[in-house]
Amino acid sequence: MVGVDGSDASKRALEWAAEEARLHGASLELVFVYHPPYVSETIASPEQADAIFLRPKQDAERVLAQFATEVRDVPVETLAVEDASPANALVDHSRGADMLVVSARGMGAFRRLILGSVSSQLAHHAECPLVIIRGGKHG
């Protein structure tokens, strides 16, 4: 299972996971966790409601489809999950996985202290082996 978000860092995690899957004859499940829509205004039309409520899932599915086309010689499934906490959603989905692969984007120490990081939370709570692919200039 690979947690992706459309970033270059998550693309590197996907590349690593795809190579591992090829080596072991495994398949991949790409999971994109998107936030539920927040509505702070009056909805004036059905079209506006669709844009607000459907767009996050459509955007997630578009990224998943794009990432899936980049994987060769490995069976790929995709899953868009609505959850305010990417870490909780990935922990839930890690229960049935052989391995979870995610990227770490190198959030600063202060932000990590205040917000925590998805990869840090997964390191403590994932229910399968976890691989964290470091992002940034140094790999």
Short mmCIF file of C-alpha atoms in Angstrom, two decimals:
data_model
loop_
_atom_site.label_atom_id
_atom_site.label_comp_id
_atom_site.label_asym_id
_atom_site.label_seq_id
_atom_site.Cartn_x
_atom_site.Cartn_y
_atom_site.Cartn_z
CA MET A 1 0.00 0.00 0.00
CA VAL A 2 1.32 3.46 -0.92
CA GLY A 3 -0.01 6.69 0.55
CA VAL A 4 0.08 9.33 -2.18
CA ASP A 5 -0.92 12.99 -2.27
CA GLY A 6 0.19 14.10 -5.72
CA SER A 7 3.50 15.57 -4.54
CA ASP A 8 6.91 14.77 -5.99
CA ALA A 9 7.80 13.18 -2.65
CA SER A 10 4.85 10.78 -2.87
CA LYS A 11 5.84 10.00 -6.47
CA ARG A 12 9.26 8.88 -5.15
CA ALA A 13 7.50 6.68 -2.59
CA LEU A 14 5.42 5.17 -5.40
CA GLU A 15 8.53 4.48 -7.50
CA TRP A 16 10.20 2.72 -4.57
CA ALA A 17 7.09 0.68 -3.78
CA ALA A 18 6.59 -0.28 -7.44
CA GLU A 19 10.14 -1.61 -7.65
CA GLU A 20 9.61 -3.64 -4.46
CA ALA A 21 6.33 -4.98 -5.81
CA ARG A 22 8.08 -6.04 -9.05
CA LEU A 23 10.82 -7.81 -7.11
CA HIS A 24 8.32 -9.72 -4.96
CA GLY A 25 5.55 -10.33 -7.51
CA ALA A 26 3.14 -8.23 -5.46
CA SER A 27 0.42 -5.75 -6.34
CA LEU A 28 0.04 -2.14 -5.21
CA GLU A 29 -2.83 -0.25 -3.67
CA LEU A 30 -2.52 3.52 -4.01
CA VAL A 31 -4.40 5.42 -1.30
CA PHE A 32 -5.11 9.16 -1.44
CA VAL A 33 -6.69 10.62 1.71
CA TYR A 34 -8.57 13.84 1.06
CA HIS A 35 -10.19 16.21 3.52
CA PRO A 36 -13.98 16.44 3.77
CA PRO A 37 -15.27 19.66 2.27
CA TYR A 38 -15.75 22.62 4.54
CA VAL A 39 -18.71 24.87 3.75
CA SER A 40 -18.51 28.38 5.15
CA GLU A 41 -21.08 29.97 2.87
CA THR A 42 -24.61 29.43 1.66
CA ILE A 43 -24.89 27.03 -1.23
CA ALA A 44 -26.78 28.79 -4.00
CA SER A 45 -27.19 26.08 -6.62
CA PRO A 46 -26.90 22.34 -7.26
CA GLU A 47 -23.84 23.06 -9.41
CA GLN A 48 -22.15 24.88 -6.54
CA ALA A 49 -23.01 22.00 -4.20
CA ASP A 50 -21.48 19.53 -6.65
CA ALA A 51 -18.34 21.65 -6.92
CA ILE A 52 -18.00 21.83 -3.14
CA PHE A 53 -18.86 18.24 -2.25
CA LEU A 54 -17.65 16.26 -5.27
CA ARG A 55 -14.49 18.11 -6.28
CA PRO A 56 -12.21 16.82 -3.48
CA LYS A 57 -12.93 13.20 -4.38
CA GLN A 58 -12.65 13.92 -8.10
CA ASP A 59 -9.28 15.62 -7.57
CA ALA A 60 -8.07 12.65 -5.50
CA GLU A 61 -9.23 10.18 -8.15
CA ARG A 62 -7.49 12.19 -10.88
CA VAL A 63 -4.17 12.05 -8.99
CA LEU A 64 -4.62 8.34 -8.33
CA ALA A 65 -5.32 7.65 -12.01
CA GLN A 66 -2.26 9.64 -13.05
CA PHE A 67 0.00 7.88 -10.55
CA ALA A 68 -1.39 4.46 -11.50
CA THR A 69 -0.45 5.00 -15.16
CA GLU A 70 3.17 5.53 -14.11
CA VAL A 71 3.46 2.01 -12.71
CA ARG A 72 4.57 -0.69 -15.15
CA ASP A 73 4.35 -4.46 -14.80
CA VAL A 74 2.58 -4.36 -11.42
CA PRO A 75 -1.17 -4.72 -10.79
CA VAL A 76 -2.48 -1.47 -9.26
CA GLU A 77 -5.68 -0.64 -7.40
CA THR A 78 -6.61 2.85 -6.26
CA LEU A 79 -8.64 4.12 -3.35
CA ALA A 80 -9.73 7.69 -2.54
CA VAL A 81 -10.58 8.02 1.17
CA GLU A 82 -12.37 10.97 2.79
CA ASP A 83 -10.93 11.64 6.24
CA ALA A 84 -9.84 14.75 8.13
CA SER A 85 -6.79 12.81 9.36
CA PRO A 86 -4.58 11.22 6.70
CA ALA A 87 -2.64 9.40 9.42
CA ASN A 88 -5.76 7.80 10.92
CA ALA A 89 -7.05 6.75 7.50
CA LEU A 90 -3.72 5.19 6.54
CA VAL A 91 -3.48 3.39 9.89
CA ASP A 92 -6.97 1.97 9.35
CA HIS A 93 -6.04 0.76 5.87
CA SER A 94 -2.69 -0.62 7.02
CA ARG A 95 -4.47 -3.43 8.85
CA GLY A 96 -4.74 -5.54 5.71
CA ALA A 97 -1.51 -4.47 4.02
CA ASP A 98 1.77 -6.35 3.78
CA MET A 99 3.65 -3.04 3.82
CA LEU A 100 2.86 0.68 3.89
CA VAL A 101 5.06 3.11 1.96
CA VAL A 102 4.79 6.88 2.42
CA SER A 103 6.96 9.91 1.88
CA ALA A 104 8.22 12.36 4.47
CA ARG A 105 8.40 15.92 3.26
CA GLY A 106 10.66 17.27 5.99
CA MET A 107 8.36 19.60 7.93
CA GLY A 108 10.28 21.93 10.24
CA ALA A 109 10.78 21.05 13.90
CA PHE A 110 8.30 23.64 15.19
CA ARG A 111 5.49 22.60 12.82
CA ARG A 112 6.18 18.93 13.59
CA LEU A 113 6.01 19.69 17.34
CA ILE A 114 2.70 21.53 16.99
CA LEU A 115 1.03 19.47 14.26
CA GLY A 116 2.80 16.14 14.32
CA SER A 117 3.56 14.56 10.99
CA VAL A 118 1.74 11.83 9.13
CA SER A 119 4.90 9.71 8.82
CA SER A 120 5.66 10.13 12.53
CA GLN A 121 2.14 9.07 13.50
CA LEU A 122 2.35 6.11 11.13
CA ALA A 123 5.68 5.07 12.63
CA HIS A 124 3.90 4.70 15.97
CA HIS A 125 0.57 3.25 14.86
CA ALA A 126 0.76 1.47 11.49
CA GLU A 127 -0.32 -2.14 11.72
CA CYS A 128 2.11 -3.43 9.12
CA PRO A 129 5.77 -2.80 8.25
CA LEU A 130 6.30 0.86 7.29
CA VAL A 131 8.78 2.37 4.84
CA ILE A 132 9.22 6.14 4.86
CA ILE A 133 10.86 7.61 1.79
CA ARG A 134 12.58 10.87 2.64
CA GLY A 135 11.78 13.82 0.40
CA GLY A 136 13.75 16.91 -0.42
CA LYS A 137 17.11 17.46 -2.09
CA HIS A 138 18.94 14.71 -0.26
CA GLY A 139 16.71 11.83 -1.21
#
